[in-house]
């Protein structure tokens, strides 16, 4: 038990000042919003004071910004210190000296950050209650408790923090809190092995902003819950997967495919190969000739598992990060498109209860296909844009910032190799996502046309398949 407490105190000692500052910022922000939006509380009108003070998006954005800054500062409190870099010491060394397995340390920090999130949540609720009640008292309101309770429930921030009688938001808040705690613990886990801290905390914040500000229908909230839960599960699976890797490079945080162990490799200085482009390294064996690829000569040929897009990636780039981005974009498109299935199933339930023999209740029909498809392609579009922009930037930065090999690439006999290894892979990935989108739409159309009873379809439903 002492070793787990030592780990918690280790992180708490490095971040308690930032945590106290973040917690103290919450009531200060709420008090400032009250004064800026209502003016002098003694002269303000008591009618709907809470709604006028805390209504709108500003209270939500300020709270999310404070909790994000507080969690990131706590998660990165022991990362990147100059003294640690100078002595080549890391937090991972300290954790190993505590005789705690990395997974156990991850779980311990998960509960630590979950407690921090609950504390931030409680501070926000208490601040709204105290500041709101003080404002109503100074404004001379009557029935303060009733106006305070109703005012909190009518504002975005109050409904988000205290979602009474809204089970979907309650479940979403639980999922968001668990995902935030998991991403903070994962950030610490990666930093123990000199890896880049996880940006997943910010990725969980995005659905929180969308749900808390816009208060969408339950179908959208359930979709956000599904996305957050699956993402949190993938984050935990990533930690466990890294622990099961072969020893020697078990965490592979900074590993690149083009880097080999030179100490265990024997070289023949008399053998030279002429390479015009990195693509030549991946040329497969030709049965009709004696020439084989360089990867085959050095025992690194992947055979049939070699993917086309890998031929056009810069040699040595972090393939793990590239695959994760591509998979995340595909998952984003598929998850957002599940809105169609939710709408379709809800409408089918209503139709089945309305069918009586060969008749159906008037006004109960399946909407047109494109009405069910509305707003279901934003995930695919966003995924395509992310792949094209982010992956292209990573390829460009690898040549120009990480390896500084842009000059060598531009002097290759094949002058197009530099631009080809930057642009071709993102385009291939974007086309693949677009193909998945088309296939997904065809499946939706088959489900709509063959599962829906004919009596519930409009006579001209085929003419409304396309949006034009």
CSV table of N, CA and C in Angstrom, one decimal, residues 28-159:
chain,number,residue,atom,x,y,z
A,28,UNK,N,-13.5,32.1,-9.1
A,28,UNK,CA,-13.1,33.5,-9.6
A,28,UNK,C,-13.7,33.7,-10.9
A,29,UNK,N,-13.7,32.8,-11.8
A,29,UNK,CA,-14.3,32.9,-13.2
A,29,UNK,C,-15.8,33.1,-13.1
A,30,UNK,N,-16.4,32.3,-12.2
A,30,UNK,CA,-17.9,32.4,-12.1
A,30,UNK,C,-18.3,33.7,-11.5
A,31,UNK,N,-17.5,34.2,-10.5
A,31,UNK,CA,-17.8,35.5,-9.9
A,31,UNK,C,-17.6,36.6,-10.9
A,32,UNK,N,-16.6,36.5,-11.8
A,32,UNK,CA,-16.3,37.5,-12.8
A,32,UNK,C,-17.5,37.6,-13.8
A,33,UNK,N,-17.9,36.4,-14.2
A,33,UNK,CA,-19.0,36.3,-15.2
A,33,UNK,C,-20.3,36.9,-14.6
A,34,UNK,N,-20.6,36.7,-13.3
A,34,UNK,CA,-21.8,37.3,-12.7
A,34,UNK,C,-21.7,38.8,-12.7
A,35,UNK,N,-20.5,39.4,-12.4
A,35,UNK,CA,-20.4,40.8,-12.3
A,35,UNK,C,-20.4,41.4,-13.7
A,36,UNK,N,-19.8,40.8,-14.7
A,36,UNK,CA,-19.7,41.3,-16.0
A,36,UNK,C,-21.1,41.3,-16.7
A,37,UNK,N,-21.9,40.3,-16.4
A,37,UNK,CA,-23.2,40.2,-17.1
A,37,UNK,C,-24.4,40.8,-16.4
A,38,UNK,N,-24.2,41.0,-15.1
A,38,UNK,CA,-25.4,41.6,-14.4
A,38,UNK,C,-25.0,43.0,-13.8
A,39,UNK,N,-23.7,43.4,-13.8
A,39,UNK,CA,-23.4,44.7,-13.2
A,39,UNK,C,-23.4,44.6,-11.7
A,40,UNK,N,-23.7,45.7,-11.0
A,40,UNK,CA,-23.7,45.8,-9.6
A,40,UNK,C,-24.9,44.9,-9.0
A,41,UNK,N,-24.6,43.8,-8.2
A,41,UNK,CA,-25.6,43.0,-7.8
A,41,UNK,C,-26.7,43.7,-6.9
A,42,UNK,N,-26.3,44.7,-6.2
A,42,UNK,CA,-27.3,45.4,-5.4
A,42,UNK,C,-28.3,46.2,-6.2
A,43,UNK,N,-27.9,46.6,-7.4
A,43,UNK,CA,-28.8,47.3,-8.3
A,43,UNK,C,-29.4,46.5,-9.4
A,44,UNK,N,-29.0,45.2,-9.5
A,44,UNK,CA,-29.5,44.3,-10.6
A,44,UNK,C,-30.9,43.9,-10.3
A,45,UNK,N,-31.6,43.5,-11.4
A,45,UNK,CA,-32.9,43.0,-11.3
A,45,UNK,C,-32.9,41.5,-10.9
A,46,UNK,N,-33.7,41.2,-9.9
A,46,UNK,CA,-33.6,39.8,-9.4
A,46,UNK,C,-34.3,38.8,-10.3
A,47,UNK,N,-35.1,39.3,-11.3
A,47,UNK,CA,-35.8,38.4,-12.2
A,47,UNK,C,-34.9,37.7,-13.2
A,48,UNK,N,-34.9,36.4,-13.0
A,48,UNK,CA,-34.0,35.5,-13.9
A,48,UNK,C,-32.6,35.9,-13.8
A,49,UNK,N,-32.1,36.2,-12.6
A,49,UNK,CA,-30.7,36.6,-12.4
A,49,UNK,C,-29.8,35.5,-12.8
A,50,UNK,N,-30.0,34.3,-12.4
A,50,UNK,CA,-29.1,33.2,-12.7
A,50,UNK,C,-29.1,32.9,-14.2
A,51,UNK,N,-30.2,33.0,-14.9
A,51,UNK,CA,-30.2,32.8,-16.3
A,51,UNK,C,-29.4,33.8,-17.1
A,52,UNK,N,-29.6,35.1,-16.6
A,52,UNK,CA,-28.8,36.2,-17.3
A,52,UNK,C,-27.4,36.1,-17.0
A,53,UNK,N,-27.0,35.6,-15.8
A,53,UNK,CA,-25.6,35.6,-15.4
A,53,UNK,C,-24.8,34.4,-16.0
A,54,UNK,N,-25.4,33.2,-15.9
A,54,UNK,CA,-24.6,32.0,-16.3
A,54,UNK,C,-25.2,31.3,-17.5
A,55,UNK,N,-26.2,31.9,-18.2
A,55,UNK,CA,-26.7,31.4,-19.4
A,55,UNK,C,-25.7,31.6,-20.6
A,56,UNK,N,-25.8,30.7,-21.6
A,56,UNK,CA,-24.9,30.8,-22.7
A,56,UNK,C,-23.7,29.9,-22.6
A,57,UNK,N,-22.7,30.1,-23.5
A,57,UNK,CA,-21.6,29.1,-23.6
A,57,UNK,C,-20.4,29.5,-22.8
A,58,UNK,N,-20.4,30.8,-22.3
A,58,UNK,CA,-19.1,31.3,-21.7
A,58,UNK,C,-18.8,30.5,-20.4
A,59,UNK,N,-19.8,30.2,-19.6
A,59,UNK,CA,-19.5,29.5,-18.3
A,59,UNK,C,-19.0,28.1,-18.6
A,60,UNK,N,-19.6,27.5,-19.6
A,60,UNK,CA,-19.2,26.1,-20.0
A,60,UNK,C,-17.7,26.1,-20.5
A,61,UNK,N,-17.4,27.1,-21.4
A,61,UNK,CA,-16.1,27.1,-22.0
A,61,UNK,C,-15.0,27.4,-20.9
A,62,UNK,N,-15.3,28.3,-20.0
A,62,UNK,CA,-14.4,28.6,-18.9
A,62,UNK,C,-14.1,27.4,-18.0
A,63,UNK,N,-15.2,26.7,-17.6
A,63,UNK,CA,-15.0,25.6,-16.8
A,63,UNK,C,-14.2,24.5,-17.5
A,64,UNK,N,-14.5,24.2,-18.7
A,64,UNK,CA,-13.8,23.2,-19.5
A,64,UNK,C,-12.3,23.6,-19.6
A,65,UNK,N,-12.1,24.9,-19.9
A,65,UNK,CA,-10.7,25.4,-20.1
A,65,UNK,C,-9.9,25.2,-18.8
A,66,UNK,N,-10.5,25.5,-17.6
A,66,UNK,CA,-9.9,25.4,-16.3
A,66,UNK,C,-9.5,23.9,-16.0
A,67,UNK,N,-10.5,23.1,-16.2
A,67,UNK,CA,-10.3,21.6,-15.9
A,67,UNK,C,-9.3,21.0,-16.9
A,68,UNK,N,-9.3,21.5,-18.1
A,68,UNK,CA,-8.3,21.0,-19.1
A,68,UNK,C,-6.9,21.4,-18.7
A,69,UNK,N,-6.7,22.7,-18.3
A,69,UNK,CA,-5.4,23.2,-17.9
A,69,UNK,C,-4.9,22.5,-16.6
A,70,UNK,N,-5.9,22.4,-15.7
A,70,UNK,CA,-5.5,21.7,-14.4
A,70,UNK,C,-5.0,20.3,-14.6
A,71,UNK,N,-5.8,19.5,-15.4
A,71,UNK,CA,-5.4,18.1,-15.6
A,71,UNK,C,-4.1,18.0,-16.4
A,72,UNK,N,-3.9,18.8,-17.4
A,72,UNK,CA,-2.7,18.7,-18.2
A,72,UNK,C,-1.5,19.1,-17.4
A,73,UNK,N,-1.6,20.1,-16.6
A,73,UNK,CA,-0.5,20.6,-15.7
A,73,UNK,C,-0.2,19.5,-14.7
A,74,UNK,N,-1.2,18.8,-14.2
A,74,UNK,CA,-0.9,17.7,-13.3
A,74,UNK,C,-0.3,16.5,-13.9
A,75,UNK,N,-0.8,16.2,-15.1
A,75,UNK,CA,-0.3,15.0,-15.9
A,75,UNK,C,1.2,15.2,-16.3
A,76,UNK,N,1.5,16.5,-16.7
A,76,UNK,CA,2.8,16.8,-17.2
A,76,UNK,C,3.7,17.4,-16.2
A,77,UNK,N,3.4,17.3,-14.9
A,77,UNK,CA,4.2,18.0,-13.9
A,77,UNK,C,5.6,17.5,-13.7
A,78,UNK,N,5.8,16.2,-14.0
A,78,UNK,CA,7.1,15.6,-13.9
A,78,UNK,C,7.7,15.3,-15.2
A,79,UNK,N,7.3,16.0,-16.3
A,79,UNK,CA,7.8,15.7,-17.6
A,79,UNK,C,8.7,16.9,-18.1
A,80,UNK,N,9.8,16.6,-18.7
A,80,UNK,CA,10.6,17.6,-19.4
A,80,UNK,C,11.3,18.6,-18.5
A,81,UNK,N,11.6,18.3,-17.2
A,81,UNK,CA,12.4,19.2,-16.4
A,81,UNK,C,13.9,19.2,-16.8
A,82,UNK,N,14.4,20.4,-16.8
A,82,UNK,CA,15.8,20.5,-17.3
A,82,UNK,C,16.8,19.7,-16.4
A,83,UNK,N,16.5,19.7,-15.1
A,83,UNK,CA,17.4,19.0,-14.2
A,83,UNK,C,17.4,17.5,-14.5
A,84,UNK,N,16.2,17.0,-14.8
A,84,UNK,CA,16.1,15.6,-15.1
A,84,UNK,C,16.7,15.2,-16.5
A,85,UNK,N,16.6,16.2,-17.4
A,85,UNK,CA,17.3,15.9,-18.7
A,85,UNK,C,18.8,16.0,-18.6
A,86,UNK,N,19.3,16.9,-17.7
A,86,UNK,CA,20.7,17.0,-17.6
A,86,UNK,C,21.3,15.8,-16.9
A,87,UNK,N,20.6,15.2,-16.0
A,87,UNK,CA,21.2,14.0,-15.3
A,87,UNK,C,20.7,12.7,-15.9
A,88,UNK,N,20.0,12.8,-17.1
A,88,UNK,CA,19.5,11.6,-17.8
A,88,UNK,C,18.6,10.8,-16.9
A,89,UNK,N,18.0,11.4,-15.9
A,89,UNK,CA,17.1,10.6,-15.0
A,89,UNK,C,15.6,10.9,-15.5
A,90,UNK,N,14.8,9.9,-15.3
A,90,UNK,CA,13.4,10.0,-15.7
A,90,UNK,C,12.5,9.6,-14.6
A,91,UNK,N,11.2,9.9,-14.7
A,91,UNK,CA,10.2,9.5,-13.7
A,91,UNK,C,10.0,8.0,-13.8
A,92,UNK,N,10.2,7.4,-15.0
A,92,UNK,CA,10.0,6.0,-15.1
A,92,UNK,C,11.0,5.2,-14.2
A,93,UNK,N,12.2,5.7,-14.1
A,93,UNK,CA,13.2,5.1,-13.2
A,93,UNK,C,12.7,5.1,-11.7
A,94,UNK,N,12.2,6.2,-11.3
A,94,UNK,CA,11.6,6.3,-9.9
A,94,UNK,C,10.5,5.4,-9.7
A,95,UNK,N,9.6,5.2,-10.7
A,95,UNK,CA,8.5,4.3,-10.6
A,95,UNK,C,9.0,2.9,-10.5
A,96,UNK,N,10.0,2.5,-11.3
A,96,UNK,CA,10.5,1.1,-11.2
A,96,UNK,C,11.1,0.9,-9.9
A,97,UNK,N,11.7,1.9,-9.3
A,97,UNK,CA,12.4,1.7,-8.0
A,97,UNK,C,11.3,1.5,-6.9
A,98,UNK,N,10.1,1.9,-7.2
A,98,UNK,CA,9.0,1.6,-6.2
A,98,UNK,C,8.4,0.2,-6.3
A,99,UNK,N,9.0,-0.6,-7.2
A,99,UNK,CA,8.6,-2.0,-7.4
A,99,UNK,C,7.1,-2.1,-7.8
A,100,UNK,N,6.6,-1.2,-8.7
A,100,UNK,CA,5.2,-1.2,-9.1
A,100,UNK,C,5.3,-1.5,-10.6
A,101,UNK,N,4.5,-2.4,-11.1
A,101,UNK,CA,4.4,-2.7,-12.5
A,101,UNK,C,3.8,-1.5,-13.2
A,102,UNK,N,4.1,-1.3,-14.5
A,102,UNK,CA,3.6,-0.1,-15.2
A,102,UNK,C,2.1,-0.1,-15.2
A,103,UNK,N,1.5,-1.3,-15.4
A,103,UNK,CA,0.0,-1.3,-15.5
A,103,UNK,C,-0.6,-1.0,-14.1
A,104,UNK,N,0.0,-1.5,-13.0
A,104,UNK,CA,-0.5,-1.1,-11.7
A,104,UNK,C,-0.4,0.4,-11.4
A,105,UNK,N,0.8,0.9,-11.9
A,105,UNK,CA,1.0,2.4,-11.7
A,105,UNK,C,0.0,3.2,-12.5
A,106,UNK,N,-0.3,2.7,-13.7
A,106,UNK,CA,-1.3,3.3,-14.6
A,106,UNK,C,-2.7,3.3,-13.9
A,107,UNK,N,-3.1,2.2,-13.3
A,107,UNK,CA,-4.4,2.1,-12.6
A,107,UNK,C,-4.4,3.0,-11.4
A,108,UNK,N,-3.3,3.1,-10.6
A,108,UNK,CA,-3.2,3.9,-9.5
A,108,UNK,C,-3.4,5.4,-9.8
A,109,UNK,N,-2.7,5.8,-10.9
A,109,UNK,CA,-2.9,7.2,-11.3
A,109,UNK,C,-4.3,7.5,-11.9
A,110,UNK,N,-4.9,6.5,-12.5
A,110,UNK,CA,-6.2,6.6,-13.0
A,110,UNK,C,-7.2,7.0,-11.9
A,111,UNK,N,-7.1,6.4,-10.8
A,111,UNK,CA,-8.0,6.7,-9.6
A,111,UNK,C,-7.6,8.1,-9.0
A,112,UNK,N,-6.3,8.4,-9.1
A,112,UNK,CA,-5.9,9.7,-8.6
A,112,UNK,C,-6.5,10.8,-9.4
A,113,UNK,N,-6.4,10.7,-10.7
A,113,UNK,CA,-7.0,11.8,-11.6
A,113,UNK,C,-8.5,11.8,-11.6
A,114,UNK,N,-9.1,10.6,-11.4
A,114,UNK,CA,-10.5,10.6,-11.2
A,114,UNK,C,-11.0,11.3,-10.0
A,115,UNK,N,-10.2,11.2,-8.9
A,115,UNK,CA,-10.5,12.0,-7.7
A,115,UNK,C,-10.4,13.4,-7.9
A,116,UNK,N,-9.3,13.8,-8.7
A,116,UNK,CA,-9.1,15.2,-9.0
A,116,UNK,C,-10.3,15.8,-9.8
A,117,UNK,N,-10.8,15.0,-10.8
A,117,UNK,CA,-11.9,15.5,-11.6
A,117,UNK,C,-13.2,15.7,-10.7
A,118,UNK,N,-13.4,14.7,-9.8
A,118,UNK,CA,-14.6,14.8,-8.9
A,118,UNK,C,-14.4,16.1,-8.0
A,119,UNK,N,-13.2,16.4,-7.6
A,119,UNK,CA,-13.0,17.6,-6.8
A,119,UNK,C,-13.3,18.8,-7.6
A,120,UNK,N,-12.7,18.9,-8.8
A,120,UNK,CA,-13.0,20.0,-9.7
A,120,UNK,C,-14.6,20.2,-9.9
A,121,UNK,N,-15.2,19.1,-10.1
A,121,UNK,CA,-16.7,19.1,-10.3
A,121,UNK,C,-17.4,19.6,-9.1
A,122,UNK,N,-17.0,19.2,-7.9
A,122,UNK,CA,-17.6,19.6,-6.7
A,122,UNK,C,-17.3,21.1,-6.5
A,123,UNK,N,-16.1,21.6,-6.8
A,123,UNK,CA,-15.8,23.0,-6.6
A,123,UNK,C,-16.7,23.8,-7.5
A,124,UNK,N,-16.9,23.4,-8.7
A,124,UNK,CA,-17.7,24.1,-9.7
A,124,UNK,C,-19.2,24.2,-9.2
A,125,UNK,N,-19.7,23.1,-8.7
A,125,UNK,CA,-21.1,23.1,-8.3
A,125,UNK,C,-21.3,24.0,-7.0
A,126,UNK,N,-20.3,23.8,-6.1
A,126,UNK,CA,-20.4,24.7,-4.9
A,126,UNK,C,-20.2,26.2,-5.2
A,127,UNK,N,-19.3,26.5,-6.2
A,127,UNK,CA,-19.1,27.9,-6.6
A,127,UNK,C,-20.4,28.5,-7.2
A,128,UNK,N,-21.0,27.7,-8.1
A,128,UNK,CA,-22.3,28.2,-8.7
A,128,UNK,C,-23.4,28.4,-7.6
A,129,UNK,N,-23.5,27.5,-6.6
A,129,UNK,CA,-24.5,27.6,-5.6
A,129,UNK,C,-24.2,28.8,-4.7
A,130,UNK,N,-23.0,29.0,-4.2
A,130,UNK,CA,-22.6,30.1,-3.3
A,130,UNK,C,-22.7,31.4,-4.0
A,131,UNK,N,-22.1,31.5,-5.2
A,131,UNK,CA,-22.1,32.8,-5.9
A,131,UNK,C,-23.5,33.2,-6.4
A,132,UNK,N,-24.3,32.2,-6.9
A,132,UNK,CA,-25.6,32.5,-7.3
A,132,UNK,C,-26.5,32.9,-6.1
A,133,UNK,N,-26.4,32.2,-5.0
A,133,UNK,CA,-27.2,32.6,-3.8
A,133,UNK,C,-26.8,34.0,-3.3
A,134,UNK,N,-25.5,34.3,-3.3
A,134,UNK,CA,-25.1,35.6,-2.8
A,134,UNK,C,-25.6,36.7,-3.8
A,135,UNK,N,-25.6,36.4,-5.1
A,135,UNK,CA,-26.1,37.4,-6.0
A,135,UNK,C,-27.6,37.6,-5.9
A,136,UNK,N,-28.4,36.6,-5.6
A,136,UNK,CA,-29.8,36.7,-5.4
A,136,UNK,C,-30.1,37.5,-4.1
A,137,UNK,N,-29.4,37.2,-3.1
A,137,UNK,CA,-29.6,37.9,-1.8
A,137,UNK,C,-29.3,39.4,-2.0
A,138,UNK,N,-28.2,39.7,-2.6
A,138,UNK,CA,-27.8,41.1,-2.8
A,138,UNK,C,-28.8,41.8,-3.7
A,139,UNK,N,-29.4,41.1,-4.7
A,139,UNK,CA,-30.4,41.7,-5.5
A,139,UNK,C,-31.8,41.8,-4.9
A,140,UNK,N,-32.0,41.3,-3.7
A,140,UNK,CA,-33.2,41.3,-3.0
A,140,UNK,C,-34.3,40.4,-3.5
A,141,UNK,N,-33.9,39.2,-4.0
A,141,UNK,CA,-34.9,38.3,-4.5
A,141,UNK,C,-35.7,37.6,-3.4
A,142,UNK,N,-36.9,37.2,-3.8
A,142,UNK,CA,-37.8,36.5,-2.9
A,142,UNK,C,-37.9,35.0,-3.4
A,143,UNK,N,-37.9,34.1,-2.4
A,143,UNK,CA,-37.9,32.7,-2.8
A,143,UNK,C,-36.5,32.3,-3.4
A,144,UNK,N,-35.5,32.5,-2.7
A,144,UNK,CA,-34.1,32.4,-3.2
A,144,UNK,C,-33.8,31.0,-3.6
A,145,UNK,N,-34.2,30.0,-2.8
A,145,UNK,CA,-33.8,28.6,-3.0
A,145,UNK,C,-34.5,28.1,-4.3
A,146,UNK,N,-35.8,28.5,-4.5
A,146,UNK,CA,-36.5,28.0,-5.7
A,146,UNK,C,-35.9,28.7,-7.0
A,147,UNK,N,-35.6,30.0,-6.9
A,147,UNK,CA,-35.0,30.7,-8.1
A,147,UNK,C,-33.6,30.2,-8.4
A,148,UNK,N,-32.9,29.8,-7.3
A,148,UNK,CA,-31.5,29.3,-7.5
A,148,UNK,C,-31.5,28.0,-8.2
A,149,UNK,N,-32.4,27.1,-7.7
A,149,UNK,CA,-32.5,25.7,-8.3
A,149,UNK,C,-33.0,25.8,-9.8
A,150,UNK,N,-34.0,26.5,-10.0
A,150,UNK,CA,-34.5,26.6,-11.4
A,150,UNK,C,-33.5,27.3,-12.3
A,151,UNK,N,-32.9,28.3,-11.8
A,151,UNK,CA,-31.9,29.0,-12.6
A,151,UNK,C,-30.7,28.2,-13.0
A,152,UNK,N,-30.3,27.3,-12.1
A,152,UNK,CA,-29.2,26.4,-12.4
A,152,UNK,C,-29.6,25.4,-13.5
A,153,UNK,N,-30.8,24.9,-13.4
A,153,UNK,CA,-31.3,23.9,-14.3
A,153,UNK,C,-31.6,24.5,-15.7
A,154,UNK,N,-31.8,25.8,-15.8
A,154,UNK,CA,-32.1,26.4,-17.0
A,154,UNK,C,-30.9,26.9,-17.8
A,155,UNK,N,-29.7,26.8,-17.1
A,155,UNK,CA,-28.5,27.3,-17.8
A,155,UNK,C,-27.7,26.1,-18.3
A,156,UNK,N,-26.8,26.3,-19.3
A,156,UNK,CA,-26.0,25.2,-19.9
A,156,UNK,C,-25.1,24.6,-18.9
A,157,UNK,N,-24.4,25.5,-18.1
A,157,UNK,CA,-23.4,25.0,-17.1
A,157,UNK,C,-24.1,24.2,-16.0
A,158,UNK,N,-25.3,24.7,-15.5
A,158,UNK,CA,-26.0,24.0,-14.5
A,158,UNK,C,-26.5,22.7,-14.9
A,159,UNK,N,-27.1,22.7,-16.1
A,159,UNK,CA,-27.6,21.4,-16.7
A,159,UNK,C,-26.5,20.4,-16.9
